[in-house]
mmCIF file of C-alpha atoms and ligand atoms in Angstrom:
data_model
loop_
_atom_site.group_PDB
_atom_site.id
_atom_site.type_symbol
_atom_site.label_atom_id
_atom_site.label_comp_id
_atom_site.label_asym_id
_atom_site.label_seq_id
_atom_site.Cartn_x
_atom_site.Cartn_y
_atom_site.Cartn_z
ATOM 1 C CA MET I 1 -12.767 19.720 7.256
ATOM 2 C CA LYS I 2 -12.659 16.364 5.453
ATOM 3 C CA THR I 3 -13.870 13.362 7.416
ATOM 4 C CA ALA I 4 -12.445 9.851 7.367
ATOM 5 C CA VAL I 5 -13.421 6.536 8.929
ATOM 6 C CA VAL I 6 -10.602 4.075 9.556
ATOM 7 C CA CYS I 7 -11.852 0.493 10.037
ATOM 8 C CA GLY I 8 -9.310 -1.597 11.907
ATOM 9 C CA ALA I 9 -8.090 1.490 13.809
ATOM 10 C CA GLY I 10 -7.472 -0.661 16.894
ATOM 11 C CA GLY I 11 -4.939 -2.641 14.900
ATOM 12 C CA PHE I 12 -1.410 -1.922 13.790
ATOM 13 C CA ILE I 13 -1.587 -0.169 10.400
ATOM 14 C CA GLY I 14 -5.008 1.402 11.119
ATOM 15 C CA HIS I 15 -3.566 3.108 14.199
ATOM 16 C CA HIS I 16 -0.706 4.658 12.218
ATOM 17 C CA LEU I 17 -3.082 5.638 9.411
ATOM 18 C CA CYS I 18 -5.273 7.555 11.904
ATOM 19 C CA ASP I 19 -2.131 9.402 12.933
ATOM 20 C CA LEU I 20 -1.279 10.345 9.352
ATOM 21 C CA LEU I 21 -4.846 11.456 8.537
ATOM 22 C CA LYS I 22 -4.876 13.679 11.643
ATOM 23 C CA THR I 23 -1.623 15.249 10.470
ATOM 24 C CA GLU I 24 -3.258 15.848 7.072
ATOM 25 C CA GLY I 25 -6.059 17.787 8.814
ATOM 26 C CA TYR I 26 -8.887 15.225 8.700
ATOM 27 C CA PHE I 27 -11.543 14.624 11.334
ATOM 28 C CA VAL I 28 -10.937 10.935 11.993
ATOM 29 C CA ARG I 29 -13.253 8.294 13.378
ATOM 30 C CA GLY I 30 -11.576 5.029 14.305
ATOM 31 C CA VAL I 31 -13.629 1.840 14.311
ATOM 32 C CA ASP I 32 -12.624 -1.607 15.549
ATOM 33 C CA ILE I 33 -13.932 -4.558 17.508
ATOM 34 C CA LYS I 34 -11.216 -3.795 20.075
ATOM 35 C CA GLU I 35 -9.136 -0.851 21.224
ATOM 36 C CA GLN I 36 -5.452 -0.468 20.362
ATOM 37 C CA GLU I 37 -3.515 -2.569 22.847
ATOM 38 C CA PHE I 38 -0.363 -0.450 23.014
ATOM 39 C CA ALA I 39 -1.236 3.234 22.622
ATOM 40 C CA PRO I 40 -4.202 5.617 22.834
ATOM 41 C CA SER I 41 -5.860 6.146 19.458
ATOM 42 C CA PRO I 42 -4.978 9.411 17.682
ATOM 43 C CA ALA I 43 -8.530 9.411 16.192
ATOM 44 C CA ASP I 44 -10.970 12.179 17.169
ATOM 45 C CA GLU I 45 -13.545 9.550 18.086
ATOM 46 C CA PHE I 46 -13.408 5.777 18.385
ATOM 47 C CA ALA I 47 -16.322 3.350 18.020
ATOM 48 C CA LEU I 48 -16.208 -0.261 19.173
ATOM 49 C CA LEU I 49 -18.186 -2.152 16.522
ATOM 50 C CA ASP I 50 -18.202 -5.660 15.087
ATOM 51 C CA LEU I 51 -18.048 -4.987 11.361
ATOM 52 C CA ARG I 52 -19.253 -8.487 10.445
ATOM 53 C CA ASP I 53 -22.677 -7.057 11.251
ATOM 54 C CA PRO I 54 -24.337 -4.965 8.482
ATOM 55 C CA ASP I 55 -25.978 -2.525 10.940
ATOM 56 C CA SER I 56 -22.626 -1.881 12.615
ATOM 57 C CA CYS I 57 -21.159 -1.093 9.196
ATOM 58 C CA ARG I 58 -23.989 1.388 8.506
ATOM 59 C CA GLN I 59 -23.266 3.016 11.873
ATOM 60 C CA ALA I 60 -19.520 3.010 11.217
ATOM 61 C CA VAL I 61 -19.582 5.054 8.001
ATOM 62 C CA ARG I 62 -21.588 7.974 9.424
ATOM 63 C CA ILE I 63 -19.976 10.837 11.312
ATOM 64 C CA GLY I 64 -22.434 13.179 13.071
ATOM 65 C CA GLY I 65 -25.326 11.882 10.903
ATOM 66 C CA ALA I 66 -23.553 12.418 7.552
ATOM 67 C CA ALA I 67 -21.648 9.951 5.403
ATOM 68 C CA ALA I 68 -17.891 10.211 5.874
ATOM 69 C CA ASP I 69 -15.963 11.621 2.903
ATOM 70 C CA GLU I 70 -13.522 8.708 2.931
ATOM 71 C CA VAL I 71 -13.580 5.195 4.374
ATOM 72 C CA TYR I 72 -10.365 3.225 4.864
ATOM 73 C CA GLN I 73 -11.204 -0.479 5.250
ATOM 74 C CA LEU I 74 -8.336 -2.253 7.038
ATOM 75 C CA ALA I 75 -10.300 -4.479 9.435
ATOM 76 C CA ALA I 76 -9.474 -8.152 8.916
ATOM 77 C CA ASP I 77 -8.898 -11.401 10.739
ATOM 78 C CA MET I 78 -5.185 -11.213 10.352
ATOM 79 C CA GLY I 79 -1.852 -12.643 11.407
ATOM 80 C CA GLY I 80 1.504 -13.979 10.276
ATOM 81 C CA MET I 81 2.049 -17.228 8.349
ATOM 82 C CA GLY I 82 1.400 -19.433 11.415
ATOM 83 C CA PHE I 83 -2.046 -17.860 11.851
ATOM 84 C CA ILE I 84 -2.861 -17.705 8.140
ATOM 85 C CA HIS I 85 -2.272 -21.421 7.711
ATOM 86 C CA SER I 86 -4.203 -22.483 10.821
ATOM 87 C CA ALA I 87 -7.226 -20.118 10.763
ATOM 88 C CA GLU I 88 -8.482 -20.552 7.213
ATOM 89 C CA CYS I 89 -12.172 -20.848 8.163
ATOM 90 C CA GLU I 90 -12.068 -17.757 10.404
ATOM 91 C CA ILE I 91 -10.323 -15.709 7.699
ATOM 92 C CA MET I 92 -12.655 -16.843 4.911
ATOM 93 C CA THR I 93 -15.716 -16.119 7.088
ATOM 94 C CA ASN I 94 -14.894 -13.066 9.186
ATOM 95 C CA SER I 95 -12.878 -10.994 6.718
ATOM 96 C CA ALA I 96 -15.311 -11.735 3.877
ATOM 97 C CA LEU I 97 -18.291 -10.642 6.013
ATOM 98 C CA VAL I 98 -16.550 -7.395 6.992
ATOM 99 C CA ASN I 99 -15.637 -6.637 3.379
ATOM 100 C CA ILE I 100 -19.095 -7.436 1.978
ATOM 101 C CA HIS I 101 -20.951 -5.348 4.548
ATOM 102 C CA MET I 102 -18.518 -2.420 4.590
ATOM 103 C CA ILE I 103 -18.576 -1.732 0.845
ATOM 104 C CA ASN I 104 -22.376 -2.078 0.836
ATOM 105 C CA ALA I 105 -22.734 0.343 3.772
ATOM 106 C CA ALA I 106 -20.270 2.877 2.316
ATOM 107 C CA SER I 107 -21.949 2.836 -1.077
ATOM 108 C CA GLU I 108 -25.502 3.079 0.383
ATOM 109 C CA ALA I 109 -24.511 5.988 2.636
ATOM 110 C CA GLY I 110 -22.928 7.942 -0.231
ATOM 111 C CA VAL I 111 -19.285 7.802 0.905
ATOM 112 C CA SER I 112 -17.213 9.445 -1.855
ATOM 113 C CA ARG I 113 -14.056 7.381 -1.672
ATOM 114 C CA TYR I 114 -13.396 3.896 -0.334
ATOM 115 C CA PHE I 115 -10.005 2.352 0.349
ATOM 116 C CA PHE I 116 -9.480 -1.402 0.638
ATOM 117 C CA SER I 117 -6.301 -2.952 2.059
ATOM 118 C CA SER I 118 -5.442 -6.006 0.018
ATOM 119 C CA SER I 119 -2.200 -7.953 0.185
ATOM 120 C CA ALA I 120 0.770 -9.215 -1.812
ATOM 121 C CA CYS I 121 -0.584 -12.648 -0.782
ATOM 122 C CA VAL I 122 -2.871 -12.436 -3.855
ATOM 123 C CA TYR I 123 0.136 -13.318 -6.049
ATOM 124 C CA ARG I 124 1.454 -16.740 -6.937
ATOM 125 C CA ASP I 125 4.739 -17.990 -5.511
ATOM 126 C CA GLN I 126 7.963 -16.833 -7.173
ATOM 127 C CA GLU I 127 11.557 -17.965 -7.289
ATOM 128 C CA GLU I 128 14.788 -16.036 -6.892
ATOM 129 C CA GLY I 129 15.547 -14.296 -10.194
ATOM 130 C CA ASP I 130 11.913 -14.464 -11.359
ATOM 131 C CA VAL I 131 10.549 -11.396 -13.148
ATOM 132 C CA TYR I 132 8.979 -8.604 -11.115
ATOM 133 C CA LEU I 133 5.228 -9.210 -11.059
ATOM 134 C CA SER I 134 3.026 -6.344 -12.098
ATOM 135 C CA GLU I 135 -0.475 -5.896 -10.698
ATOM 136 C CA GLU I 136 -2.004 -7.649 -13.740
ATOM 137 C CA ASP I 137 0.009 -10.799 -12.936
ATOM 138 C CA ALA I 138 -2.392 -11.564 -10.080
ATOM 139 C CA TYR I 139 -4.352 -13.350 -12.848
ATOM 140 C CA PRO I 140 -4.628 -16.220 -13.667
ATOM 141 C CA ALA I 141 -4.987 -16.359 -9.897
ATOM 142 C CA PHE I 142 -3.039 -18.822 -7.772
ATOM 143 C CA PRO I 143 -2.534 -17.409 -4.271
ATOM 144 C CA ASP I 144 -0.579 -19.602 -1.868
ATOM 145 C CA ASN I 145 -3.174 -19.368 0.931
ATOM 146 C CA GLU I 146 -6.878 -18.706 1.695
ATOM 147 C CA TYR I 147 -6.059 -15.262 3.064
ATOM 148 C CA GLY I 148 -4.894 -14.311 -0.441
ATOM 149 C CA TRP I 149 -8.029 -15.746 -2.057
ATOM 150 C CA GLU I 150 -10.275 -13.792 0.323
ATOM 151 C CA LYS I 151 -8.361 -10.607 -0.516
ATOM 152 C CA LEU I 152 -8.852 -11.226 -4.240
ATOM 153 C CA TYR I 153 -12.568 -11.773 -3.712
ATOM 154 C CA ALA I 154 -12.828 -8.567 -1.642
ATOM 155 C CA GLU I 155 -10.895 -6.607 -4.302
ATOM 156 C CA ARG I 156 -13.365 -7.798 -6.937
ATOM 157 C CA MET I 157 -16.277 -6.990 -4.642
ATOM 158 C CA ALA I 158 -15.048 -3.390 -4.183
ATOM 159 C CA LEU I 159 -14.291 -3.013 -7.908
ATOM 160 C CA SER I 160 -17.780 -4.201 -8.843
ATOM 161 C CA PHE I 161 -19.255 -1.497 -6.588
ATOM 162 C CA ALA I 162 -17.015 1.062 -8.294
ATOM 163 C CA ARG I 163 -18.286 -0.039 -11.724
ATOM 164 C CA ASN I 164 -21.957 -0.393 -10.835
ATOM 165 C CA ARG I 165 -22.704 1.924 -7.901
ATOM 166 C CA GLY I 166 -20.501 4.898 -8.655
ATOM 167 C CA ILE I 167 -18.348 4.836 -5.506
ATOM 168 C CA GLU I 168 -14.669 5.740 -6.044
ATOM 169 C CA VAL I 169 -12.529 2.811 -4.925
ATOM 170 C CA ARG I 170 -8.793 2.587 -4.301
ATOM 171 C CA ILE I 171 -7.104 -0.738 -3.588
ATOM 172 C CA ALA I 172 -3.581 -1.282 -2.294
ATOM 173 C CA ARG I 173 -1.787 -4.611 -2.161
ATOM 174 C CA PHE I 174 0.457 -4.257 0.892
ATOM 175 C CA GLN I 175 3.810 -5.927 1.203
ATOM 176 C CA ASN I 176 4.796 -7.089 4.726
ATOM 177 C CA CYS I 177 4.605 -4.109 7.013
ATOM 178 C CA PHE I 178 6.338 -3.589 10.351
ATOM 179 C CA GLY I 179 6.811 -0.941 13.021
ATOM 180 C CA PRO I 180 5.935 -0.096 16.624
ATOM 181 C CA TYR I 181 2.447 -0.924 18.019
ATOM 182 C CA GLY I 182 2.119 -4.105 15.967
ATOM 183 C CA THR I 183 1.343 -7.517 17.467
ATOM 184 C CA TRP I 184 4.669 -8.930 18.690
ATOM 185 C CA ARG I 185 3.641 -12.214 20.383
ATOM 186 C CA GLY I 186 0.741 -14.626 20.738
ATOM 187 C CA GLY I 187 0.758 -16.282 17.299
ATOM 188 C CA ARG I 188 -0.570 -13.453 15.106
ATOM 189 C CA GLU I 189 2.725 -11.545 14.901
ATOM 190 C CA LYS I 190 4.482 -11.283 11.554
ATOM 191 C CA ALA I 191 8.116 -12.174 10.865
ATOM 192 C CA PRO I 192 9.830 -8.811 11.674
ATOM 193 C CA ALA I 193 8.061 -8.553 15.061
ATOM 194 C CA ALA I 194 8.687 -12.238 15.843
ATOM 195 C CA ILE I 195 12.403 -11.900 15.004
ATOM 196 C CA CYS I 196 12.719 -8.694 17.072
ATOM 197 C CA ARG I 197 11.073 -10.493 20.031
ATOM 198 C CA LYS I 198 13.313 -13.554 19.715
ATOM 199 C CA VAL I 199 16.456 -11.436 19.477
ATOM 200 C CA ALA I 200 15.333 -9.287 22.440
ATOM 201 C CA MET I 201 14.833 -12.455 24.503
ATOM 202 C CA ALA I 202 18.152 -14.023 23.474
ATOM 203 C CA ASN I 203 21.465 -13.434 25.211
ATOM 204 C CA ASP I 204 24.397 -11.955 23.334
ATOM 205 C CA GLY I 205 26.015 -15.004 21.663
ATOM 206 C CA GLY I 206 22.726 -16.935 21.943
ATOM 207 C CA GLU I 207 20.629 -18.748 19.375
ATOM 208 C CA ILE I 208 17.156 -18.165 17.914
ATOM 209 C CA GLU I 209 14.871 -20.439 15.911
ATOM 210 C CA VAL I 210 13.810 -19.304 12.448
ATOM 211 C CA TRP I 211 11.126 -21.077 10.398
ATOM 212 C CA GLY I 212 12.357 -22.531 7.107
ATOM 213 C CA ASP I 213 15.878 -22.398 5.681
ATOM 214 C CA GLY I 214 16.122 -18.582 5.886
ATOM 215 C CA SER I 215 16.396 -18.114 2.131
ATOM 216 C CA ALA I 216 12.811 -16.928 1.450
ATOM 217 C CA LEU I 217 12.904 -13.456 -0.095
ATOM 218 C CA ARG I 218 10.684 -10.697 1.221
ATOM 219 C CA VAL I 219 10.036 -6.966 1.121
ATOM 220 C CA TYR I 220 9.445 -5.397 4.543
ATOM 221 C CA THR I 221 7.903 -1.943 4.544
ATOM 222 C CA TYR I 222 8.138 0.413 7.499
ATOM 223 C CA VAL I 223 4.661 1.501 8.573
ATOM 224 C CA PRO I 224 4.923 5.311 8.009
ATOM 225 C CA ASP I 225 6.023 4.593 4.422
ATOM 226 C CA LEU I 226 3.097 2.248 3.852
ATOM 227 C CA CYS I 227 0.581 4.755 5.269
ATOM 228 C CA GLY I 228 2.091 7.484 3.073
ATOM 229 C CA GLY I 229 1.479 5.198 0.080
ATOM 230 C CA VAL I 230 -2.153 4.656 1.094
ATOM 231 C CA PHE I 231 -2.697 8.395 1.345
ATOM 232 C CA ALA I 232 -0.987 9.078 -2.005
ATOM 233 C CA LEU I 233 -3.137 6.403 -3.658
ATOM 234 C CA MET I 234 -6.337 7.832 -2.162
ATOM 235 C CA GLN I 235 -5.485 11.310 -3.520
ATOM 236 C CA SER I 236 -4.652 9.887 -6.958
ATOM 237 C CA ASP I 237 -6.697 8.906 -10.007
ATOM 238 C CA VAL I 238 -5.292 5.369 -9.964
ATOM 239 C CA THR I 239 -8.342 3.108 -9.836
ATOM 240 C CA GLU I 240 -6.671 -0.292 -10.337
ATOM 241 C CA PRO I 241 -5.221 -2.416 -7.492
ATOM 242 C CA THR I 242 -1.772 -1.040 -6.642
ATOM 243 C CA ASN I 243 1.256 -2.615 -4.966
ATOM 244 C CA ILE I 244 2.690 -0.675 -2.046
ATOM 245 C CA GLY I 245 6.050 -1.742 -0.672
ATOM 246 C CA SER I 246 9.675 -0.786 -0.365
ATOM 247 C CA ASP I 247 12.176 -1.654 -3.140
ATOM 248 C CA GLU I 248 14.512 -3.492 -0.755
ATOM 249 C CA ILE I 249 14.378 -7.272 -1.173
ATOM 250 C CA VAL I 250 15.981 -9.282 1.638
ATOM 251 C CA SER I 251 16.122 -12.896 2.760
ATOM 252 C CA VAL I 252 14.684 -13.923 6.107
ATOM 253 C CA ASP I 253 18.258 -14.531 7.320
ATOM 254 C CA GLN I 254 19.196 -10.972 6.290
ATOM 255 C CA LEU I 255 16.267 -9.710 8.345
ATOM 256 C CA VAL I 256 17.647 -11.607 11.369
ATOM 257 C CA THR I 257 21.138 -10.197 10.782
ATOM 258 C CA THR I 258 19.760 -6.648 10.583
ATOM 259 C CA VAL I 259 17.804 -7.066 13.826
ATOM 260 C CA ALA I 260 20.793 -8.614 15.620
ATOM 261 C CA ASP I 261 23.017 -5.806 14.400
ATOM 262 C CA VAL I 262 20.597 -3.124 15.625
ATOM 263 C CA ALA I 263 20.315 -4.979 18.956
ATOM 264 C CA GLY I 264 24.130 -5.104 19.210
ATOM 265 C CA LYS I 265 24.023 -8.886 19.764
ATOM 266 C CA SER I 266 25.784 -11.780 18.117
ATOM 267 C CA ILE I 267 23.018 -14.296 17.284
ATOM 268 C CA GLU I 268 23.196 -17.844 15.911
ATOM 269 C CA ILE I 269 20.303 -18.894 13.670
ATOM 270 C CA ARG I 270 18.798 -22.379 14.017
ATOM 271 C CA HIS I 271 16.535 -23.175 11.072
ATOM 272 C CA VAL I 272 13.520 -25.253 12.032
ATOM 273 C CA GLU I 273 10.450 -26.494 10.178
ATOM 274 C CA GLY I 274 7.563 -24.037 10.112
ATOM 275 C CA PRO I 275 5.003 -22.317 7.883
ATOM 276 C CA VAL I 276 7.188 -20.120 5.675
ATOM 277 C CA GLY I 277 4.707 -19.238 2.922
ATOM 278 C CA VAL I 278 5.931 -18.425 -0.576
ATOM 279 C CA GLN I 279 9.624 -18.581 -1.502
ATOM 280 C CA ALA I 280 9.812 -15.108 -3.034
ATOM 281 C CA ARG I 281 7.913 -11.881 -3.550
ATOM 282 C CA TYR I 282 9.070 -9.462 -6.250
ATOM 283 C CA HIS I 283 6.539 -6.850 -7.257
ATOM 284 C CA SER I 284 6.706 -3.859 -9.448
ATOM 285 C CA GLY I 285 6.247 -0.530 -7.654
ATOM 286 C CA ASP I 286 5.782 1.461 -10.863
ATOM 287 C CA ARG I 287 2.084 2.138 -10.369
ATOM 288 C CA ILE I 288 2.346 3.594 -6.865
ATOM 289 C CA LYS I 289 5.451 5.543 -7.919
ATOM 290 C CA SER I 290 3.328 7.188 -10.646
ATOM 291 C CA THR I 291 1.643 9.089 -7.766
ATOM 292 C CA GLY I 292 5.031 10.515 -6.736
ATOM 293 C CA TRP I 293 5.276 8.257 -3.656
ATOM 294 C CA ARG I 294 8.592 6.671 -2.663
ATOM 295 C CA ALA I 295 9.518 4.702 0.473
ATOM 296 C CA GLN I 296 11.618 6.982 2.662
ATOM 297 C CA HIS I 297 13.118 4.369 4.988
ATOM 298 C CA THR I 298 15.435 1.386 4.587
ATOM 299 C CA LEU I 299 14.763 -1.871 6.426
ATOM 300 C CA ARG I 300 17.495 -0.881 8.885
ATOM 301 C CA ASP I 301 15.905 2.548 9.531
ATOM 302 C CA GLY I 302 12.612 0.823 10.348
ATOM 303 C CA ILE I 303 14.217 -1.822 12.560
ATOM 304 C CA GLU I 304 16.095 0.925 14.438
ATOM 305 C CA ALA I 305 12.692 2.364 15.372
ATOM 306 C CA THR I 306 10.903 -0.952 15.921
ATOM 307 C CA TYR I 307 13.424 -3.085 17.820
ATOM 308 C CA PRO I 308 13.698 -0.758 20.862
ATOM 309 C CA TRP I 309 9.884 -0.729 21.160
ATOM 310 C CA ILE I 310 9.637 -4.539 21.085
ATOM 311 C CA GLU I 311 12.653 -4.879 23.383
ATOM 312 C CA GLU I 312 10.818 -2.621 25.876
ATOM 313 C CA GLN I 313 7.625 -4.729 25.572
ATOM 314 C CA VAL I 314 9.657 -7.884 26.258
ATOM 315 C CA ARG I 315 11.366 -6.279 29.269
ATOM 316 C CA THR I 316 8.185 -4.830 30.856
ATOM 317 C CA THR I 317 6.257 -8.057 30.276
ATOM 318 C CA ALA I 318 9.028 -10.096 31.904
ATOM 319 C CA MET I 319 9.099 -7.685 34.879
ATOM 320 C CA SER I 320 5.330 -7.890 35.422
ATOM 321 C CA ALA I 321 5.226 -11.727 35.078
HETATM 322 P P1 LIG F 401 -4.182 -5.921 12.621
HETATM 323 O O1 LIG F 401 -4.632 -7.304 12.979
HETATM 324 O O2 LIG F 401 -3.245 -5.245 13.542
HETATM 325 O O3 LIG F 401 -5.455 -4.984 12.420
HETATM 326 C C1 LIG F 401 -6.665 -5.461 11.938
HETATM 327 C C2 LIG F 401 -7.749 -4.949 12.853
HETATM 328 O O4 LIG F 401 -9.029 -5.400 12.355
HETATM 329 C C3 LIG F 401 -7.629 -5.495 14.282
HETATM 330 O O5 LIG F 401 -7.482 -4.445 15.210
HETATM 331 C C4 LIG F 401 -8.924 -6.242 14.491
HETATM 332 O O6 LIG F 401 -9.457 -6.138 15.811
HETATM 333 C C5 LIG F 401 -9.844 -5.581 13.473
HETATM 334 N N1 LIG F 401 -10.988 -6.436 13.193
HETATM 335 C C6 LIG F 401 -10.958 -7.749 12.867
HETATM 336 N N2 LIG F 401 -12.215 -8.202 12.771
HETATM 337 C C7 LIG F 401 -13.033 -7.150 13.018
HETATM 338 C C8 LIG F 401 -14.439 -7.003 13.073
HETATM 339 N N3 LIG F 401 -15.258 -8.054 12.866
HETATM 340 N N4 LIG F 401 -14.965 -5.787 13.354
HETATM 341 C C9 LIG F 401 -14.130 -4.733 13.599
HETATM 342 N N5 LIG F 401 -12.790 -4.816 13.557
HETATM 343 C C10 LIG F 401 -12.250 -6.013 13.291
HETATM 344 O O7 LIG F 401 -3.597 -6.023 11.154
HETATM 345 P P2 LIG F 401 -2.709 -4.967 10.337
HETATM 346 O O8 LIG F 401 -1.369 -5.539 10.237
HETATM 347 O O9 LIG F 401 -2.884 -3.604 10.901
HETATM 348 O O10 LIG F 401 -3.386 -5.063 8.894
HETATM 349 C C11 LIG F 401 -4.355 -4.111 8.443
HETATM 350 C C12 LIG F 401 -4.846 -4.528 7.071
HETATM 351 O O11 LIG F 401 -3.750 -4.606 6.161
HETATM 352 C C13 LIG F 401 -5.521 -5.906 7.054
HETATM 353 O O12 LIG F 401 -6.605 -5.882 6.169
HETATM 354 C C14 LIG F 401 -4.433 -6.812 6.522
HETATM 355 O O13 LIG F 401 -4.962 -7.959 5.890
HETATM 356 C C15 LIG F 401 -3.723 -5.885 5.539
HETATM 357 N N6 LIG F 401 -2.324 -6.273 5.317
HETATM 358 C C16 LIG F 401 -1.417 -6.172 6.316
HETATM 359 C C17 LIG F 401 -0.096 -6.551 6.093
HETATM 360 C C18 LIG F 401 0.949 -6.448 7.177
HETATM 361 O O14 LIG F 401 2.119 -6.768 6.921
HETATM 362 N N7 LIG F 401 0.616 -6.037 8.398
HETATM 363 C C19 LIG F 401 0.296 -7.036 4.830
HETATM 364 C C20 LIG F 401 -0.657 -7.144 3.831
HETATM 365 C C21 LIG F 401 -1.972 -6.735 4.074
#
């Protein structure tokens, strides 16, 4: 039986990735500084470890005394645009420490394959109608925020270990991802979860606030699709950083309309000032598609699964308050 360690398994994508790896027949060890807030982990075992510490990383990559076959490194100090713009020091310190120590520990232990979750935030800003950026267009580098710079550094760190220490490395640049069991309040939530929460809290015919003018263009990828892409990349021979995201490009206002439609509510949008991030994100999916992977869900499919979960969280939280 193949063994896998998922770092960040107490978080959103890590939790779903554990689920997928179990389905694929792996023995899975989840590792995180905290447990999943919303659901029991599907992992076979779960270790609470602070991966900023090198000894914890050494402990993390071993299962029953042997190096894991595969390590999936998703642990990061992470949040939506509000968090990314206010917690630059934490991101640059904590995520960098985790990434430095994890690749060192995996390589020392003899892990065969290492996955690193990078982000579309490594790319420069784009405008509507701009060309689709390919993975090479990350250079010359000009990310919009420190989170993107840290991801670029960590990509280069992992790639240097692949070149010099013989560990197989796979790197995905994730587009925005959404789905159940993701943070939906508190400041670290991303746009789809925040919009679902606001719509769930609004009355039919009510109004919600949306940061910016609503025209920013985004790709939102439903979490089972993203995890499928990670798995396809790990099985592949593609060694360069690889974009993973759906092909559907929508404006922030279109996201709100989709959520309102799924909720069955008529919602007015009030645009307010806020940290929007880049204006547009258009990335080529050719490289990940070369593995045979395709997104299976539309934005609406994903919202149909996500909105009821967030609506339930809003309702149960209100009842227990
Ligand atoms: P998340 O915040 O839900 O999960 C990250 C997990 O890392 C958390 O559970 C957190 O506790 C854990 N962690 C942080 N510091 C740690 C430490 N010192 N030791 C151990 N664990 C620690 O985030 P997510 O949305 O699941 O994202 C997973 C990965 O994907 C991250 O690397 C993120 O940067 C990347 N990513 C996510 C998105 C997205 O839309 N969600 C987009 C691009 C990239």
